[in-house]
Amino acid sequence: MTQNIYLLAFGTFGNPYGFRQTFYLGNQNVVKSIRTFDLNTNAIKLFENSTLYSIRKESVNGLNAIAYSKYSFAKEKNSDRGGTFVGASILFTNEIAEDNLTITKLNEFHKILVSKNVVDKTIMVNHSDDFTVDMPKDFDKISFHLKSIDEPSNFRLSNSNLVVYSHIDENSLQQNLKKSLELLNNFDTIFFTDHQEIANFTVAKSLYKTIDEKGFNDEIQIVKEEKKKQRQIILHDFEKEFSELEENKKMSIRVLKDSIEQNIKLHQENGRKIEESKKQVAIVENKYSEFSRKIKEAISYIHSDKKIEEIKLFHNENKREFINYINENTKPQYLNSLSNIQSKTSSTLRNQPAPDWLQPENEFKRREQTKEKSSRTYMFLSILFFSLWILTFLYFLFLDEINKLLLSA
């Protein structure tokens, strides 16, 4: 027998125990969390020779539970008060058996309970723990071919209960209990009785909604219509989300393509700047070499018959030309920064990983390597030009001292 099937008996026993229930099958760690099967006699009440079936939902330690129960009128041993009863229940968690088998075994167990513990319509024991019971024949078959609980889909309690005045023969009850699973989305417990007095009592008390067979089918139709409406709402939401997704897709792709085109242009421009800077390095080197030769030439004039003023004029003219050229041609040519492509979407989805096609790993690495290579080239040229500028500045800072040394040589 699986651990998700529970078999219990209960009853009202008067002072001092009142209502009591005892489990004969099931996980004892879960049993203590299962609600009692007592009846609110201010809302519903059994009368002599009456019978009441129920189906109810609840959540037990995080498990979804469906219970099938049968109540019958029975007096208490030392009391004549009305509304007293004896009953049995089969409760399932997460899975349920076929309705016909469940009802058959529930009736068998209830019959055994009454035959062994009720005499002249009176409960002969003082506590449910004192019940004498036997397991229904082949009860283990109930665990065969269990099915998941698809309905109800909602196990939140609503404190709303329904009483159905209808036939409770085994065939009718089986069909109605099967329909009730869907109806439990709107109610916590649904009772079935064919006893007029019980129906009149619940109508008079008006704490539980009371309907007949036709009203029962109408309630089921209401649930079906509600589900249909919810499906239409969800369908509309999905269609709207799909439409928005397509628009976001177009916008995102357009932004990505525009950014890629912009980066291609910037990359080409940066490539041109890098090539120009490389050429400029050679020109600057030649300019330094040329001015060095001019200085050496000026030095050679010192030992000639040329006048000092002519030598100075010659040197200063060369120096002016050199300084002007260096100042105009050794400023670092900074590269354009590539735009960081960040496509955004207004979708409300969260924690969704980016698709592989959006940014393949190899393409990503290639871009990073290209950026890294460009950055290294840019850094090298920047440092080179800056160093040349510093050297030039220092040279002209001490040029007069150099000239004095040359003239005194």
GROMACS .gro file of C-alpha atoms in nm:
model
  409
    1MET     CA    1   0.000   0.000   0.000
    2THR     CA    2   0.143   0.339  -0.096
    3GLN     CA    3   0.205   0.608   0.165
    4ASN     CA    4  -0.031   0.859   0.001
    5ILE     CA    5  -0.353   0.670   0.090
    6TYR     CA    6  -0.516   0.736   0.428
    7LEU     CA    7  -0.805   0.541   0.582
    8LEU     CA    8  -0.984   0.671   0.889
    9ALA     CA    9  -1.303   0.643   1.092
   10PHE     CA   10  -1.466   0.914   1.303
   11GLY     CA   11  -1.774   0.993   1.506
   12THR     CA   12  -1.930   1.205   1.779
   13PHE     CA   13  -1.902   1.058   2.128
   14GLY     CA   14  -2.050   1.316   2.363
   15ASN     CA   15  -1.890   1.431   2.687
   16PRO     CA   16  -1.595   1.442   2.740
   17TYR     CA   17  -1.455   1.360   2.395
   18GLY     CA   18  -1.695   1.511   2.147
   19PHE     CA   19  -1.580   1.451   1.789
   20ARG     CA   20  -1.284   1.213   1.741
   21GLN     CA   21  -1.114   1.056   1.438
   22THR     CA   22  -0.862   0.772   1.414
   23PHE     CA   23  -0.637   0.678   1.120
   24TYR     CA   24  -0.581   0.314   1.036
   25LEU     CA   25  -0.363   0.371   0.734
   26GLY     CA   26  -0.129   0.645   0.615
   27ASN     CA   27   0.190   0.835   0.694
   28GLN     CA   28   0.174   0.916   1.064
   29ASN     CA   29   0.395   1.224   1.018
   30VAL     CA   30   0.129   1.371   0.787
   31VAL     CA   31  -0.177   1.252   0.983
   32LYS     CA   32  -0.144   1.514   1.255
   33SER     CA   33  -0.169   1.794   0.995
   34ILE     CA   34  -0.492   1.670   0.834
   35ARG     CA   35  -0.800   1.871   0.924
   36THR     CA   36  -1.079   1.697   1.115
   37PHE     CA   37  -1.386   1.565   0.939
   38ASP     CA   38  -1.624   1.710   1.195
   39LEU     CA   39  -1.938   1.885   1.069
   40ASN     CA   40  -2.046   2.240   1.146
   41THR     CA   41  -2.391   2.155   1.281
   42ASN     CA   42  -2.488   2.522   1.255
   43ALA     CA   43  -2.466   2.480   0.877
   44ILE     CA   44  -2.540   2.116   0.804
   45LYS     CA   45  -2.691   1.843   1.018
   46LEU     CA   46  -2.769   1.472   0.993
   47PHE     CA   47  -3.110   1.338   1.082
   48GLU     CA   48  -3.225   0.991   1.169
   49ASN     CA   49  -3.189   0.747   0.877
   50SER     CA   50  -2.995   1.004   0.674
   51THR     CA   51  -2.670   0.964   0.485
   52LEU     CA   52  -2.424   1.227   0.365
   53TYR     CA   53  -2.128   1.198   0.128
   54SER     CA   54  -1.861   1.459   0.078
   55ILE     CA   55  -1.554   1.536  -0.126
   56ARG     CA   56  -1.311   1.798  -0.004
   57LYS     CA   57  -0.973   1.949  -0.087
   58GLU     CA   58  -0.691   2.064   0.138
   59SER     CA   59  -0.318   2.114   0.140
   60VAL     CA   60  -0.131   1.896   0.390
   61ASN     CA   61   0.237   1.975   0.453
   62GLY     CA   62   0.265   2.102   0.097
   63LEU     CA   63   0.080   1.797  -0.043
   64ASN     CA   64  -0.245   1.837  -0.236
   65ALA     CA   65  -0.510   1.617  -0.076
   66ILE     CA   66  -0.856   1.496  -0.185
   67ALA     CA   67  -1.077   1.320   0.069
   68TYR     CA   68  -1.392   1.113   0.005
   69SER     CA   69  -1.615   1.068   0.310
   70LYS     CA   70  -1.941   0.906   0.414
   71TYR     CA   71  -2.149   1.009   0.718
   72SER     CA   72  -2.454   0.835   0.863
   73PHE     CA   73  -2.673   0.927   1.155
   74ALA     CA   74  -2.591   0.754   1.487
   75LYS     CA   75  -2.680   0.844   1.843
   76GLU     CA   76  -2.416   0.893   2.109
   77LYS     CA   77  -2.396   0.630   2.380
   78ASN     CA   78  -2.499   0.856   2.667
   79SER     CA   79  -2.684   1.135   2.488
   80ASP     CA   80  -3.000   1.195   2.291
   81ARG     CA   81  -2.888   1.515   2.119
   82GLY     CA   82  -2.946   1.542   1.744
   83GLY     CA   83  -2.700   1.579   1.459
   84THR     CA   84  -2.466   1.307   1.583
   85PHE     CA   85  -2.301   1.068   1.339
   86VAL     CA   86  -2.045   0.803   1.259
   87GLY     CA   87  -1.836   0.812   0.944
   88ALA     CA   88  -1.541   0.696   0.737
   89SER     CA   89  -1.306   0.859   0.493
   90ILE     CA   90  -1.042   0.774   0.232
   91LEU     CA   91  -0.793   1.054   0.172
   92PHE     CA   92  -0.536   1.074  -0.108
   93THR     CA   93  -0.234   1.300  -0.145
   94ASN     CA   94  -0.101   1.402  -0.491
   95GLU     CA   95  -0.267   1.102  -0.660
   96ILE     CA   96  -0.618   0.957  -0.654
   97ALA     CA   97  -0.780   0.626  -0.747
   98GLU     CA   98  -1.065   0.568  -0.989
   99ASP     CA   99  -1.393   0.708  -0.853
  100ASN     CA  100  -1.588   0.384  -0.876
  101LEU     CA  101  -1.326   0.188  -0.679
  102THR     CA  102  -1.296   0.462  -0.419
  103ILE     CA  103  -1.672   0.475  -0.359
  104THR     CA  104  -1.697   0.097  -0.343
  105LYS     CA  105  -1.422   0.066  -0.080
  106LEU     CA  106  -1.554   0.365   0.114
  107ASN     CA  107  -1.900   0.205   0.134
  108GLU     CA  108  -1.749  -0.128   0.238
  109PHE     CA  109  -1.541   0.029   0.514
  110HIS     CA  110  -1.834   0.236   0.640
  111LYS     CA  111  -2.053  -0.076   0.646
  112ILE     CA  112  -1.790  -0.266   0.851
  113LEU     CA  113  -1.760   0.032   1.087
  114VAL     CA  114  -2.134   0.051   1.150
  115SER     CA  115  -2.188  -0.324   1.179
  116LYS     CA  116  -1.917  -0.363   1.444
  117ASN     CA  117  -1.968  -0.046   1.645
  118VAL     CA  118  -2.331   0.071   1.612
  119VAL     CA  119  -2.622  -0.110   1.774
  120ASP     CA  120  -2.981   0.016   1.750
  121LYS     CA  121  -2.850   0.330   1.577
  122THR     CA  122  -2.624   0.404   1.877
  123ILE     CA  123  -2.244   0.418   1.884
  124MET     CA  124  -2.132   0.161   2.140
  125VAL     CA  125  -1.784   0.300   2.215
  126ASN     CA  126  -1.666   0.624   2.376
  127HIS     CA  127  -1.376   0.714   2.143
  128SER     CA  128  -1.277   0.649   1.781
  129ASP     CA  129  -0.963   0.474   1.908
  130ASP     CA  130  -1.197   0.208   2.049
  131PHE     CA  131  -1.361   0.132   1.715
  132THR     CA  132  -1.348  -0.229   1.603
  133VAL     CA  133  -1.275  -0.232   1.230
  134ASP     CA  134  -1.150  -0.461   0.956
  135MET     CA  135  -0.986  -0.356   0.632
  136PRO     CA  136  -1.219  -0.383   0.331
  137LYS     CA  137  -1.151  -0.687   0.116
  138ASP     CA  138  -0.877  -0.633  -0.144
  139PHE     CA  139  -0.831  -0.276  -0.024
  140ASP     CA  140  -0.477  -0.278  -0.160
  141LYS     CA  141  -0.625  -0.274  -0.512
  142ILE     CA  142  -0.712   0.089  -0.456
  143SER     CA  143  -0.345   0.171  -0.491
  144PHE     CA  144  -0.332   0.021  -0.841
  145HIS     CA  145  -0.337   0.261  -1.135
  146LEU     CA  146  -0.336   0.580  -0.931
  147LYS     CA  147  -0.358   0.898  -1.137
  148SER     CA  148  -0.227   1.246  -1.069
  149ILE     CA  149  -0.465   1.511  -0.934
  150ASP     CA  150  -0.527   1.732  -1.239
  151GLU     CA  151  -0.837   1.889  -1.089
  152PRO     CA  152  -0.881   2.095  -0.888
  153SER     CA  153  -0.591   2.314  -0.996
  154ASN     CA  154  -0.651   2.548  -0.703
  155PHE     CA  155  -0.607   2.413  -0.348
  156ARG     CA  156  -0.638   2.745  -0.168
  157LEU     CA  157  -0.921   2.739   0.086
  158SER     CA  158  -1.212   2.975   0.022
  159ASN     CA  159  -1.430   2.896   0.324
  160SER     CA  160  -1.708   2.826   0.075
  161ASN     CA  161  -1.898   2.495   0.079
  162LEU     CA  162  -2.170   2.345  -0.137
  163VAL     CA  163  -2.457   2.106  -0.061
  164VAL     CA  164  -2.611   1.911  -0.351
  165TYR     CA  165  -2.954   1.752  -0.309
  166SER     CA  166  -2.943   1.463  -0.553
  167HIS     CA  167  -2.946   1.086  -0.598
  168ILE     CA  168  -2.667   0.912  -0.408
  169ASP     CA  169  -2.685   0.566  -0.554
  170GLU     CA  170  -2.340   0.436  -0.640
  171ASN     CA  171  -2.357   0.516  -1.012
  172SER     CA  172  -2.499   0.868  -0.972
  173LEU     CA  173  -2.258   0.943  -0.689
  174GLN     CA  174  -1.961   0.823  -0.892
  175GLN     CA  175  -2.050   1.055  -1.181
  176ASN     CA  176  -2.113   1.352  -0.954
  177LEU     CA  177  -1.791   1.306  -0.758
  178LYS     CA  178  -1.594   1.297  -1.081
  179LYS     CA  179  -1.755   1.626  -1.189
  180SER     CA  180  -1.694   1.771  -0.844
  181LEU     CA  181  -1.316   1.761  -0.883
  182GLU     CA  182  -1.335   2.056  -1.122
  183LEU     CA  183  -1.594   2.229  -0.905
  184LEU     CA  184  -1.358   2.214  -0.606
  185ASN     CA  185  -1.175   2.508  -0.764
  186ASN     CA  186  -1.457   2.722  -0.622
  187PHE     CA  187  -1.548   2.527  -0.306
  188ASP     CA  188  -1.360   2.363  -0.019
  189THR     CA  189  -1.612   2.083   0.042
  190ILE     CA  190  -1.905   1.955  -0.162
  191PHE     CA  191  -2.172   1.747   0.018
  192PHE     CA  192  -2.421   1.510  -0.147
  193THR     CA  193  -2.743   1.390   0.013
  194ASP     CA  194  -3.081   1.258  -0.095
  195HIS     CA  195  -3.238   1.340   0.241
  196GLN     CA  196  -3.497   1.617   0.221
  197GLU     CA  197  -3.458   1.723   0.585
  198ILE     CA  198  -3.083   1.782   0.544
  199ALA     CA  199  -3.145   1.994   0.232
  200ASN     CA  200  -3.418   2.194   0.408
  201PHE     CA  201  -3.191   2.250   0.707
  202THR     CA  202  -2.898   2.382   0.499
  203VAL     CA  203  -3.130   2.608   0.302
  204ALA     CA  204  -3.274   2.749   0.624
  205LYS     CA  205  -2.930   2.807   0.776
  206SER     CA  206  -2.796   2.947   0.444
  207LEU     CA  207  -2.433   2.915   0.555
  208TYR     CA  208  -2.365   2.666   0.275
  209LYS     CA  209  -2.493   2.710  -0.077
  210THR     CA  210  -2.760   2.445  -0.145
  211ILE     CA  211  -2.863   2.335  -0.493
  212ASP     CA  212  -3.030   2.046  -0.672
  213GLU     CA  213  -2.900   1.830  -0.956
  214LYS     CA  214  -2.971   2.096  -1.218
  215GLY     CA  215  -2.804   2.364  -1.009
  216PHE     CA  216  -2.506   2.134  -0.968
  217ASN     CA  217  -2.465   2.106  -1.344
  218ASP     CA  218  -2.507   2.483  -1.375
  219GLU     CA  219  -2.227   2.538  -1.122
  220ILE     CA  220  -2.000   2.309  -1.323
  221GLN     CA  221  -2.085   2.503  -1.638
  222ILE     CA  222  -1.996   2.828  -1.459
  223VAL     CA  223  -1.655   2.685  -1.373
  224LYS     CA  224  -1.604   2.576  -1.733
  225GLU     CA  225  -1.698   2.922  -1.858
  226GLU     CA  226  -1.461   3.083  -1.610
  227LYS     CA  227  -1.181   2.858  -1.729
  228LYS     CA  228  -1.266   2.935  -2.091
  229LYS     CA  229  -1.255   3.307  -2.013
  230GLN     CA  230  -0.923   3.270  -1.834
  231ARG     CA  231  -0.783   3.079  -2.131
  232GLN     CA  232  -0.896   3.358  -2.363
  233ILE     CA  233  -0.731   3.617  -2.139
  234ILE     CA  234  -0.409   3.417  -2.131
  235LEU     CA  235  -0.427   3.364  -2.508
  236HIS     CA  236  -0.473   3.737  -2.561
  237ASP     CA  237  -0.180   3.813  -2.330
  238PHE     CA  238   0.041   3.564  -2.514
  239GLU     CA  239  -0.058   3.703  -2.852
  240LYS     CA  240   0.013   4.056  -2.729
  241GLU     CA  241   0.347   3.947  -2.588
  242PHE     CA  242   0.431   3.774  -2.916
  243SER     CA  243   0.350   4.091  -3.111
  244GLU     CA  244   0.557   4.305  -2.874
  245LEU     CA  245   0.839   4.053  -2.897
  246GLU     CA  246   0.844   4.084  -3.276
  247GLU     CA  247   0.857   4.463  -3.251
  248ASN     CA  248   1.134   4.444  -2.991
  249LYS     CA  249   1.320   4.202  -3.215
  250LYS     CA  250   1.305   4.441  -3.511
  251MET     CA  251   1.415   4.734  -3.294
  252SER     CA  252   1.697   4.537  -3.130
  253ILE     CA  253   1.829   4.406  -3.462
  254ARG     CA  254   1.812   4.756  -3.610
  255VAL     CA  255   2.005   4.901  -3.314
  256LEU     CA  256   2.264   4.623  -3.340
  257LYS     CA  257   2.309   4.668  -3.714
  258ASP     CA  258   2.334   5.047  -3.683
  259SER     CA  259   2.593   5.010  -3.406
  260ILE     CA  260   2.788   4.756  -3.609
  261GLU     CA  261   2.791   4.990  -3.912
  262GLN     CA  262   2.904   5.277  -3.691
  263ASN     CA  263   3.179   5.065  -3.538
  264ILE     CA  264   3.293   4.952  -3.883
  265LYS     CA  265   3.330   5.316  -3.988
  266LEU     CA  266   3.511   5.404  -3.664
  267HIS     CA  267   3.734   5.100  -3.704
  268GLN     CA  268   3.824   5.203  -4.059
  269GLU     CA  269   3.892   5.559  -3.943
  270ASN     CA  270   4.108   5.432  -3.658
  271GLY     CA  271   4.296   5.211  -3.902
  272ARG     CA  272   4.363   5.513  -4.122
  273LYS     CA  273   4.484   5.715  -3.821
  274ILE     CA  274   4.713   5.433  -3.711
  275GLU     CA  275   4.868   5.408  -4.058
  276GLU     CA  276   4.914   5.785  -4.076
  277SER     CA  277   5.072   5.782  -3.731
  278LYS     CA  278   5.313   5.508  -3.838
  279LYS     CA  279   5.416   5.716  -4.140
  280GLN     CA  280   5.445   6.024  -3.920
  281VAL     CA  281   5.686   5.837  -3.690
  282ALA     CA  282   5.926   5.788  -3.982
  283ILE     CA  283   5.892   6.152  -4.090
  284VAL     CA  284   5.954   6.278  -3.735
  285GLU     CA  285   6.258   6.052  -3.704
  286ASN     CA  286   6.392   6.195  -4.031
  287LYS     CA  287   6.322   6.548  -3.907
  288TYR     CA  288   6.524   6.486  -3.591
  289SER     CA  289   6.805   6.336  -3.797
  290GLU     CA  290   6.793   6.632  -4.033
  291PHE     CA  291   6.815   6.884  -3.750
  292SER     CA  292   7.097   6.684  -3.593
  293ARG     CA  293   7.289   6.720  -3.918
  294LYS     CA  294   7.216   7.094  -3.920
  295ILE     CA  295   7.359   7.122  -3.567
  296LYS     CA  296   7.670   6.931  -3.671
  297GLU     CA  297   7.693   7.160  -3.974
  298ALA     CA  298   7.670   7.464  -3.745
  299ILE     CA  299   7.944   7.314  -3.529
  300SER     CA  300   8.163   7.273  -3.834
  301TYR     CA  301   8.110   7.641  -3.920
  302ILE     CA  302   8.255   7.743  -3.583
  303HIS     CA  303   8.596   7.621  -3.694
  304SER     CA  304   8.560   7.799  -4.028
  305ASP     CA  305   8.591   8.162  -4.120
  306LYS     CA  306   8.216   8.222  -4.099
  307LYS     CA  307   8.101   8.499  -3.873
  308ILE     CA  308   7.944   8.412  -3.540
  309GLU     CA  309   7.631   8.604  -3.625
  310GLU     CA  310   7.589   8.410  -3.951
  311ILE     CA  311   7.637   8.081  -3.767
  312LYS     CA  312   7.379   8.180  -3.504
  313LEU     CA  313   7.139   8.297  -3.775
  314PHE     CA  314   7.185   7.971  -3.962
  315HIS     CA  315   7.129   7.764  -3.649
  316ASN     CA  316   6.837   7.966  -3.520
  317GLU     CA  317   6.657   7.947  -3.852
  318ASN     CA  318   6.698   7.571  -3.858
  319LYS     CA  319   6.586   7.549  -3.496
  320ARG     CA  320   6.275   7.762  -3.559
  321GLU     CA  321   6.178   7.548  -3.855
  322PHE     CA  322   6.237   7.230  -3.653
  323ILE     CA  323   6.040   7.348  -3.350
  324ASN     CA  324   5.744   7.458  -3.562
  325TYR     CA  325   5.735   7.129  -3.740
  326ILE     CA  326   5.762   6.924  -3.421
  327ASN     CA  327   5.493   7.123  -3.244
  328GLU     CA  328   5.254   7.078  -3.534
  329ASN     CA  329   5.327   6.714  -3.614
  330THR     CA  330   5.399   6.527  -3.292
  331LYS     CA  331   5.065   6.563  -3.117
  332PRO     CA  332   4.918   6.213  -3.054
  333GLN     CA  333   4.629   6.135  -3.286
  334TYR     CA  334   4.374   5.980  -3.053
  335LEU     CA  335   4.163   5.690  -3.172
  336ASN     CA  336   3.784   5.694  -3.182
  337SER     CA  337   3.615   5.484  -2.912
  338LEU     CA  338   3.402   5.202  -3.048
  339SER     CA  339   3.040   5.213  -2.933
  340ASN     CA  340   2.936   4.955  -2.676
  341ILE     CA  341   2.643   4.772  -2.834
  342GLN     CA  342   2.373   4.720  -2.572
  343SER     CA  343   2.043   4.621  -2.722
  344LYS     CA  344   1.756   4.647  -2.473
  345THR     CA  345   1.407   4.505  -2.478
  346SER     CA  346   1.090   4.605  -2.296
  347SER     CA  347   1.000   4.240  -2.239
  348THR     CA  348   0.904   4.157  -1.880
  349LEU     CA  349   1.078   3.821  -1.889
  350ARG     CA  350   1.345   3.775  -1.621
  351ASN     CA  351   1.648   3.552  -1.578
  352GLN     CA  352   1.641   3.438  -1.940
  353PRO     CA  353   1.991   3.356  -2.076
  354ALA     CA  354   2.088   3.528  -2.400
  355PRO     CA  355   2.051   3.299  -2.703
  356ASP     CA  356   2.376   3.159  -2.842
  357TRP     CA  357   2.309   3.311  -3.181
  358LEU     CA  358   2.297   3.662  -3.036
  359GLN     CA  359   2.666   3.667  -2.948
  360PRO     CA  360   2.861   3.354  -3.049
  361GLU     CA  361   3.163   3.286  -2.834
  362ASN     CA  362   3.415   3.284  -3.120
  363GLU     CA  363   3.286   3.611  -3.264
  364PHE     CA  364   3.297   3.767  -2.920
  365LYS     CA  365   3.660   3.660  -2.872
  366ARG     CA  366   3.752   3.791  -3.215
  367ARG     CA  367   3.606   4.131  -3.133
  368GLU     CA  368   3.785   4.141  -2.803
  369GLN     CA  369   4.116   4.050  -2.966
  370THR     CA  370   4.067   4.321  -3.231
  371LYS     CA  371   3.991   4.580  -2.964
  372GLU     CA  372   4.291   4.467  -2.758
  373LYS     CA  373   4.524   4.487  -3.059
  374SER     CA  374   4.400   4.836  -3.149
  375SER     CA  375   4.442   4.948  -2.788
  376ARG     CA  376   4.802   4.821  -2.775
  377THR     CA  377   4.889   5.004  -3.100
  378TYR     CA  378   4.725   5.320  -2.976
  379MET     CA  379   4.909   5.299  -2.644
  380PHE     CA  380   5.245   5.242  -2.816
  381LEU     CA  381   5.201   5.542  -3.046
  382SER     CA  382   5.079   5.764  -2.764
  383ILE     CA  383   5.382   5.679  -2.548
  384LEU     CA  384   5.619   5.726  -2.842
  385PHE     CA  385   5.486   6.070  -2.935
  386PHE     CA  386   5.479   6.178  -2.574
  387SER     CA  387   5.840   6.067  -2.526
  388LEU     CA  388   5.950   6.254  -2.838
  389TRP     CA  389   5.773   6.564  -2.718
  390ILE     CA  390   5.945   6.543  -2.378
  391LEU     CA  391   6.286   6.495  -2.539
  392THR     CA  392   6.226   6.791  -2.767
  393PHE     CA  393   6.116   7.006  -2.478
  394LEU     CA  394   6.424   6.914  -2.273
  395TYR     CA  395   6.651   6.971  -2.569
  396PHE     CA  396   6.530   7.325  -2.627
  397LEU     CA  397   6.519   7.393  -2.257
  398PHE     CA  398   6.895   7.343  -2.241
  399LEU     CA  399   6.971   7.457  -2.600
  400ASP     CA  400   7.136   7.780  -2.494
  401GLU     CA  401   7.366   7.591  -2.260
  402ILE     CA  402   7.456   7.356  -2.546
  403ASN     CA  403   7.528   7.651  -2.775
  404LYS     CA  404   7.754   7.810  -2.514
  405LEU     CA  405   7.944   7.486  -2.481
  406LEU     CA  406   7.974   7.459  -2.859
  407LEU     CA  407   8.095   7.818  -2.894
  408SER     CA  408   8.348   7.780  -2.619
  409ALA     CA  409   8.489   7.464  -2.779
   0.00000   0.00000   0.00000
